[in-house]
Short mmCIF file of C-alpha atoms and ligand atoms in Angstrom, two decimals:
data_model
loop_
_atom_site.label_atom_id
_atom_site.label_comp_id
_atom_site.label_asym_id
_atom_site.label_seq_id
_atom_site.Cartn_x
_atom_site.Cartn_y
_atom_site.Cartn_z
CA UNK A 1456 46.54 179.65 -18.67
CA UNK A 1457 43.45 181.14 -17.14
CA UNK A 1458 43.24 178.26 -14.69
CA UNK A 1459 46.86 178.78 -13.61
CA UNK A 1460 46.27 182.46 -12.98
CA UNK A 1461 43.16 181.72 -10.99
CA UNK A 1462 44.93 179.14 -8.86
CA UNK A 1463 47.73 181.57 -8.06
CA UNK A 1464 45.25 184.26 -7.14
CA UNK A 1465 43.37 181.97 -4.82
CA UNK A 1466 46.55 180.75 -3.22
CA UNK A 1467 47.73 184.28 -2.62
CA UNK A 1468 44.49 185.70 -1.30
CA UNK A 1469 44.43 184.33 2.26
CA UNK A 1470 48.09 185.14 2.76
CA UNK A 1471 47.53 188.79 1.86
CA UNK A 1472 45.32 189.17 4.90
CA UNK A 1473 48.27 188.17 7.08
CA UNK A 1474 50.46 190.77 8.67
CA UNK A 1475 52.99 191.33 11.38
CA UNK A 1476 53.98 194.42 13.32
CA UNK A 1477 57.61 195.34 13.92
CA UNK A 1478 59.11 197.92 16.27
CA UNK A 1479 62.48 198.94 14.90
CA UNK A 1480 65.41 200.99 16.11
CA UNK A 1481 67.00 200.27 12.76
CA UNK A 1482 66.75 202.76 9.90
CA UNK A 1483 63.86 202.62 7.39
CA UNK A 1484 66.28 202.54 4.41
CA UNK A 1485 67.85 199.36 5.73
CA UNK A 1486 64.67 197.60 6.78
CA UNK A 1487 62.57 198.28 3.66
CA UNK A 1488 64.46 195.92 1.31
CA UNK A 1489 64.16 193.14 3.90
CA UNK A 1490 60.45 193.56 4.55
CA UNK A 1491 59.69 193.91 0.84
CA UNK A 1492 61.53 190.69 0.04
CA UNK A 1493 59.72 188.90 2.87
CA UNK A 1494 56.28 190.10 1.73
CA UNK A 1495 57.06 189.12 -1.83
CA UNK A 1496 57.96 185.62 -0.76
CA UNK A 1497 55.23 184.97 1.80
CA UNK A 1498 52.42 187.43 1.15
CA UNK A 1499 52.68 188.51 4.79
CA UNK A 1500 52.56 192.28 5.14
CA UNK A 1501 55.03 193.91 7.50
CA UNK A 1502 54.05 197.09 9.31
CA UNK A 1503 57.08 198.81 10.79
CA UNK A 1504 57.06 201.46 13.51
CA UNK A 1505 60.44 203.18 13.64
CA UNK A 1506 61.44 204.33 17.10
CA UNK A 1507 64.32 206.50 18.27
CA UNK A 1508 63.98 205.62 21.93
CA UNK A 1509 61.61 204.25 24.54
CA UNK A 1510 61.02 200.82 23.02
CA UNK A 1511 61.14 199.00 26.34
CA UNK A 1512 58.85 201.51 28.03
CA UNK A 1513 56.39 201.31 25.16
CA UNK A 1514 56.27 197.53 25.17
CA UNK A 1515 55.86 197.48 28.94
CA UNK A 1516 53.06 200.04 28.81
CA UNK A 1517 51.25 198.13 26.09
CA UNK A 1518 51.65 194.82 27.92
CA UNK A 1519 49.55 191.94 26.59
CA UNK A 1520 47.71 194.32 24.27
CA UNK A 1521 50.87 195.30 22.40
CA UNK A 1522 50.44 195.06 18.62
CA UNK A 1523 54.16 194.39 18.26
CA UNK A 1524 55.31 190.93 17.22
CA UNK A 1525 58.97 191.53 16.53
CA UNK A 1526 61.61 194.02 17.61
CA UNK A 1527 64.69 194.92 15.60
CA UNK A 1528 67.61 196.67 17.22
CA UNK A 1529 71.37 196.92 17.46
CA UNK A 1530 73.75 196.31 20.33
CA UNK A 1531 73.77 193.56 22.88
CA UNK A 1532 72.91 196.08 25.59
CA UNK A 1533 69.58 196.90 24.01
CA UNK A 1534 68.73 193.27 23.31
CA UNK A 1535 69.59 192.36 26.88
CA UNK A 1536 67.54 195.28 28.19
CA UNK A 1537 64.48 193.93 26.37
CA UNK A 1538 64.97 190.48 27.87
CA UNK A 1539 65.49 191.85 31.39
CA UNK A 1540 62.36 193.97 31.07
CA UNK A 1541 60.40 190.80 30.31
CA UNK A 1542 59.00 192.00 26.98
CA UNK A 1543 60.42 189.19 24.84
CA UNK A 1544 59.67 185.48 24.75
CA UNK A 1545 61.87 182.43 24.14
CA UNK A 1546 61.96 181.18 20.58
CA UNK A 1547 63.34 177.82 19.61
CA UNK A 1548 63.66 177.17 15.92
CA UNK A 1549 65.80 174.66 14.10
CA UNK A 1550 66.10 177.09 11.18
CA UNK A 1551 67.58 179.72 13.50
CA UNK A 1552 69.78 177.26 15.36
CA UNK A 1553 71.22 176.15 12.02
CA UNK A 1554 71.81 179.73 10.81
CA UNK A 1555 72.92 181.69 13.87
CA UNK A 1556 76.12 180.67 15.70
CA UNK A 1557 75.58 179.80 19.36
CA UNK A 1558 77.58 182.82 20.52
CA UNK A 1559 75.19 185.13 18.69
CA UNK A 1560 71.89 184.27 20.29
CA UNK A 1561 70.57 184.72 23.78
CA UNK A 1562 69.77 182.05 26.33
CA UNK A 1563 66.48 180.31 25.38
CA UNK A 1564 66.41 182.16 22.07
CA UNK A 1565 65.14 185.34 23.71
CA UNK A 1566 67.06 187.22 21.00
CA UNK A 1567 68.83 186.24 17.81
CA UNK A 1568 71.77 188.06 16.22
CA UNK A 1569 71.41 188.57 12.48
CA UNK A 1570 74.55 190.57 11.66
CA UNK A 1571 77.79 191.55 13.31
CA UNK A 1572 79.98 194.63 13.07
CA UNK A 1573 83.45 195.29 14.40
CA UNK A 1574 84.51 198.34 16.42
CA UNK A 1575 87.75 199.24 14.77
CA UNK A 1576 90.25 202.06 14.32
CA UNK A 1577 90.02 204.48 11.42
CA UNK A 1578 93.60 205.56 10.75
CA UNK A 1579 94.87 208.49 8.69
CA UNK A 1580 96.53 207.19 5.55
CA UNK A 1581 98.97 210.11 5.71
CA UNK A 1582 99.88 210.25 9.37
CA UNK A 1583 99.63 206.69 10.68
CA UNK A 1584 102.21 204.13 9.61
CA UNK A 1585 101.42 200.52 8.77
CA UNK A 1586 101.69 198.49 11.94
CA UNK A 1587 101.33 201.51 14.23
CA UNK A 1588 97.83 200.48 15.35
CA UNK A 1589 98.07 197.27 17.35
CA UNK A 1590 95.80 196.65 20.35
CA UNK A 1591 92.96 198.42 22.13
CA UNK A 1592 95.21 198.47 25.20
CA UNK A 1593 97.84 200.38 23.21
CA UNK A 1594 95.40 203.25 22.58
CA UNK A 1595 96.27 204.45 26.11
CA UNK A 1596 99.98 204.67 25.25
CA UNK A 1597 101.36 208.24 25.32
CA UNK A 1598 102.56 207.79 21.74
CA UNK A 1599 98.95 208.63 20.75
CA UNK A 1600 98.81 211.86 22.77
CA UNK A 1601 96.60 214.42 21.05
CA UNK A 1602 95.98 212.06 18.14
CA UNK A 1603 92.72 210.24 18.99
CA UNK A 1604 89.10 211.24 18.34
CA UNK A 1605 85.99 209.41 19.53
CA UNK A 1606 82.30 209.90 20.13
CA UNK A 1607 80.98 210.04 23.70
CA UNK A 1608 82.27 207.44 26.10
CA UNK A 1609 78.72 206.77 27.22
CA UNK A 1610 77.45 205.81 23.76
CA UNK A 1611 76.39 202.15 23.64
CA UNK A 1612 79.17 201.29 21.19
CA UNK A 1613 81.90 202.61 23.48
CA UNK A 1614 80.27 201.26 26.63
CA UNK A 1615 80.37 197.76 25.10
CA UNK A 1616 84.06 198.20 24.23
CA UNK A 1617 84.84 199.28 27.79
CA UNK A 1618 82.80 196.35 29.12
CA UNK A 1619 84.91 194.02 26.98
CA UNK A 1620 88.06 195.63 28.38
CA UNK A 1621 86.67 195.00 31.88
CA UNK A 1622 86.08 191.38 30.96
CA UNK A 1623 89.68 190.97 29.80
CA UNK A 1624 91.52 193.00 32.46
CA UNK A 1625 89.30 193.90 35.41
CA UNK A 1626 88.43 197.20 37.00
CA UNK A 1627 91.77 198.74 38.01
CA UNK A 1628 93.39 198.14 34.65
CA UNK A 1629 90.34 199.43 32.78
CA UNK A 1630 90.19 202.63 34.85
CA UNK A 1631 93.85 203.36 34.12
CA UNK A 1632 93.28 202.50 30.46
CA UNK A 1633 90.35 204.91 30.24
CA UNK A 1634 92.40 207.67 31.88
CA UNK A 1635 95.20 207.05 29.38
CA UNK A 1636 92.81 207.04 26.44
CA UNK A 1637 91.19 210.25 27.65
CA UNK A 1638 94.62 211.87 28.00
CA UNK A 1639 95.32 210.99 24.37
CA UNK A 1640 92.18 212.60 22.94
CA UNK A 1641 92.66 215.45 20.50
CA UNK A 1642 89.36 217.00 21.60
CA UNK A 1643 86.44 216.31 23.91
CA UNK A 1644 84.19 213.52 22.63
CA UNK A 1645 81.50 214.92 20.33
CA UNK A 1646 79.54 213.82 17.28
CA UNK A 1647 79.00 210.36 15.84
CA UNK A 1648 81.48 207.83 14.47
CA UNK A 1649 81.58 209.49 11.05
CA UNK A 1650 82.27 212.91 12.59
CA UNK A 1651 85.52 211.47 13.96
CA UNK A 1652 86.63 210.39 10.51
CA UNK A 1653 85.80 213.87 9.25
CA UNK A 1654 88.07 215.21 11.99
CA UNK A 1655 90.88 212.96 10.76
CA UNK A 1656 90.31 214.25 7.23
CA UNK A 1657 90.45 217.82 8.60
CA UNK A 1658 93.74 217.10 10.39
CA UNK A 1659 92.39 217.36 13.95
CA UNK A 1660 93.37 213.81 14.89
CA UNK A 1661 95.10 210.77 13.40
CA UNK A 1662 92.95 207.84 14.52
CA UNK A 1663 89.38 207.30 15.72
CA UNK A 1664 87.17 204.55 17.05
CA UNK A 1665 84.29 203.56 14.81
CA UNK A 1666 82.13 200.73 13.55
CA UNK A 1667 83.09 199.07 10.29
CA UNK A 1668 79.90 199.70 8.31
CA UNK A 1669 80.30 203.47 8.54
CA UNK A 1670 83.08 203.20 5.95
CA UNK A 1671 80.45 201.90 3.54
CA UNK A 1672 78.01 204.61 4.57
CA UNK A 1673 80.60 207.36 3.99
CA UNK A 1674 81.52 206.01 0.56
CA UNK A 1675 77.82 206.14 -0.38
CA UNK A 1676 77.54 209.85 0.47
CA UNK A 1677 79.34 212.23 -1.94
CA UNK A 1678 80.06 214.77 0.82
CA UNK A 1679 81.66 212.09 2.98
CA UNK A 1680 83.69 210.28 0.33
CA UNK A 1681 86.79 212.45 0.98
CA UNK A 1682 86.56 211.63 4.70
CA UNK A 1683 86.43 207.92 3.93
CA UNK A 1684 89.29 208.17 1.47
CA UNK A 1685 91.53 209.88 4.02
CA UNK A 1686 91.56 206.80 6.25
CA UNK A 1687 92.03 203.06 6.24
CA UNK A 1688 90.48 200.49 8.54
CA UNK A 1689 92.73 198.86 11.11
CA UNK A 1690 91.49 195.92 13.17
CA UNK A 1691 92.96 196.24 16.65
CA UNK A 1692 92.71 193.27 19.00
CA UNK A 1693 92.72 192.81 22.73
CA UNK A 1694 96.16 191.69 23.90
CA UNK A 1695 94.87 188.22 24.58
CA UNK A 1696 91.87 188.20 22.31
CA UNK A 1697 90.44 189.36 19.03
CA UNK A 1698 88.68 192.38 17.56
CA UNK A 1699 85.67 193.72 19.46
CA UNK A 1700 82.37 193.00 17.76
CA UNK A 1701 78.76 193.80 18.43
CA UNK A 1702 75.62 192.77 16.64
CA UNK A 1703 72.23 193.67 15.31
CA UNK A 1704 69.46 191.40 16.38
CA UNK A 1705 65.83 190.50 16.50
CA UNK A 1706 63.48 189.25 19.21
CA UNK A 1707 59.95 187.90 19.40
CA UNK A 1708 57.85 190.03 21.74
CA UNK A 1709 56.02 188.54 24.67
CA UNK A 1710 52.64 189.70 23.33
CA UNK A 1711 53.23 188.69 19.67
CA UNK A 1712 49.63 188.59 18.44
CA UNK A 1713 50.78 187.20 15.07
CA UNK A 1714 53.31 184.78 16.45
CA UNK A 1715 53.34 182.21 13.68
CA UNK A 1716 54.01 184.79 10.98
CA UNK A 1717 56.45 186.60 13.23
CA UNK A 1718 58.54 183.46 13.57
CA UNK A 1719 58.55 183.14 9.78
CA UNK A 1720 59.88 186.69 9.55
CA UNK A 1721 62.60 186.10 12.12
CA UNK A 1722 63.63 182.93 10.30
CA UNK A 1723 63.63 184.88 7.05
CA UNK A 1724 66.11 187.40 8.49
CA UNK A 1725 68.56 184.55 9.02
CA UNK A 1726 68.04 183.18 5.50
CA UNK A 1727 70.77 183.63 2.92
CA UNK A 1728 68.49 185.95 0.93
CA UNK A 1729 68.06 188.37 3.84
CA UNK A 1730 71.64 187.96 5.01
CA UNK A 1731 72.85 189.09 1.59
CA UNK A 1732 70.60 192.15 1.75
CA UNK A 1733 72.13 193.06 5.12
CA UNK A 1734 75.61 192.50 3.74
CA UNK A 1735 75.07 194.59 0.61
CA UNK A 1736 72.88 197.39 1.96
CA UNK A 1737 74.51 198.08 5.29
CA UNK A 1738 77.95 196.53 4.91
CA UNK A 1739 77.53 194.38 7.98
CA UNK A 1740 78.89 190.88 8.45
CA UNK A 1741 76.24 188.22 7.82
CA UNK A 1742 76.08 185.42 10.37
CA UNK A 1743 74.53 182.52 8.44
CA UNK A 1744 76.89 179.80 7.21
CA UNK A 1745 77.72 180.18 3.54
CA UNK A 1746 76.88 183.90 3.39
CA UNK A 1747 79.67 186.34 2.63
CA UNK A 1748 80.33 189.99 3.39
CA UNK A 1749 80.08 192.37 0.44
CA UNK A 1750 83.13 192.85 -1.81
CA UNK A 1751 83.65 196.26 -0.24
CA UNK A 1752 83.63 194.84 3.29
CA UNK A 1753 85.98 192.06 2.27
CA UNK A 1754 88.38 194.66 0.87
CA UNK A 1755 88.90 195.98 4.41
CA UNK A 1756 90.66 192.77 5.37
CA UNK A 1757 90.08 189.82 7.63
CA UNK A 1758 90.01 189.75 11.39
CA UNK A 1759 89.48 187.41 14.30
CA UNK A 1760 86.47 188.40 16.38
CA UNK A 1761 87.03 188.59 20.11
CA UNK A 1762 85.34 185.61 21.69
CA UNK A 1763 84.05 187.31 24.84
CA UNK A 1764 80.46 186.22 25.39
CA UNK A 1765 78.19 189.10 24.40
CA UNK A 1766 75.92 188.36 27.33
CA UNK A 1767 78.93 188.91 29.62
CA UNK A 1768 79.51 192.24 27.91
CA UNK A 1769 75.89 193.21 28.56
CA UNK A 1770 76.25 192.21 32.22
CA UNK A 1771 79.35 194.39 32.62
CA UNK A 1772 77.57 197.41 31.16
CA UNK A 1773 76.69 199.07 34.51
CA UNK A 1774 80.28 198.65 35.74
CA UNK A 1775 81.57 200.07 32.45
CA UNK A 1776 79.32 203.13 32.65
CA UNK A 1777 80.41 203.70 36.24
CA UNK A 1778 84.09 203.77 35.23
CA UNK A 1779 83.45 206.01 32.22
CA UNK A 1780 81.72 208.48 34.52
CA UNK A 1781 84.38 208.14 37.23
CA UNK A 1782 87.14 209.20 34.86
CA UNK A 1783 84.84 211.92 33.43
CA UNK A 1784 85.66 210.60 29.99
CA UNK A 1785 83.64 213.20 28.09
CA UNK A 1786 84.72 216.11 30.33
FE1 FE B 3004 75.57 202.65 14.10
#
């Protein structure tokens, strides 16, 4: 018995000296269960610096001396921005290739998607009939006049949606669509995705754009439960496509002083253990084969993700922002 204990102690000792450093745009509450599970399994400590902005600038300023090994963020735009700034490095890993679908990682493995989320319509249970929500294109139809709420058009989530519209229909169509959508707004864009659902609950509008996981977040907050219960999730599609999705992802930094352990951590995030934590804690869609969304997420229904390449969406971002500003979407 004593010998067993001693052997375990010795085996664990060198690993405890190991650590990695993570820069994260993702919330501490979400990341902690993942890093704790990883440390428990490997003995590698994870130091996380939570940032609200300026990740690219910080990594560029730190250059080769950066302590960061791994970055965690959401949205293809931010992942792509990191790659274009030259602060990531390619990562090829059979574990990751087996776990992450090809559409959800960057060229050369410069970034890897670990969860997806859909940008959907929250619809008033009282004032929106079944079947009334159909396509994203239809949101510009005058039948929605004065009935739609959304956060700022220039928020990353909406920019990506507009970029996807550009991919499907081109510039002229998308400009007209944005003008129609703006004309249908019940109020000027303000607040976050959950604030729009609150506005539906308060009777200010009938539908809003929002990401799926916010339904889970609202149901976990007693003040917001009534907002959540006033709506149902509808999965619109593009006329010739599916439902718009985005992702959360991870990248290995160019500096990565603890590269070997960092790769272990990135591979861990794609493991079924970590994928289930993502699914349960943040109500996102796991990407690894054989992993399932939470029961709550499944209760919202099934959908077909739009198959537009996320890298194309990132490339269309500047054109999307230009159109959003041209139509003065938030004005
Ligand atoms: Fe979000």
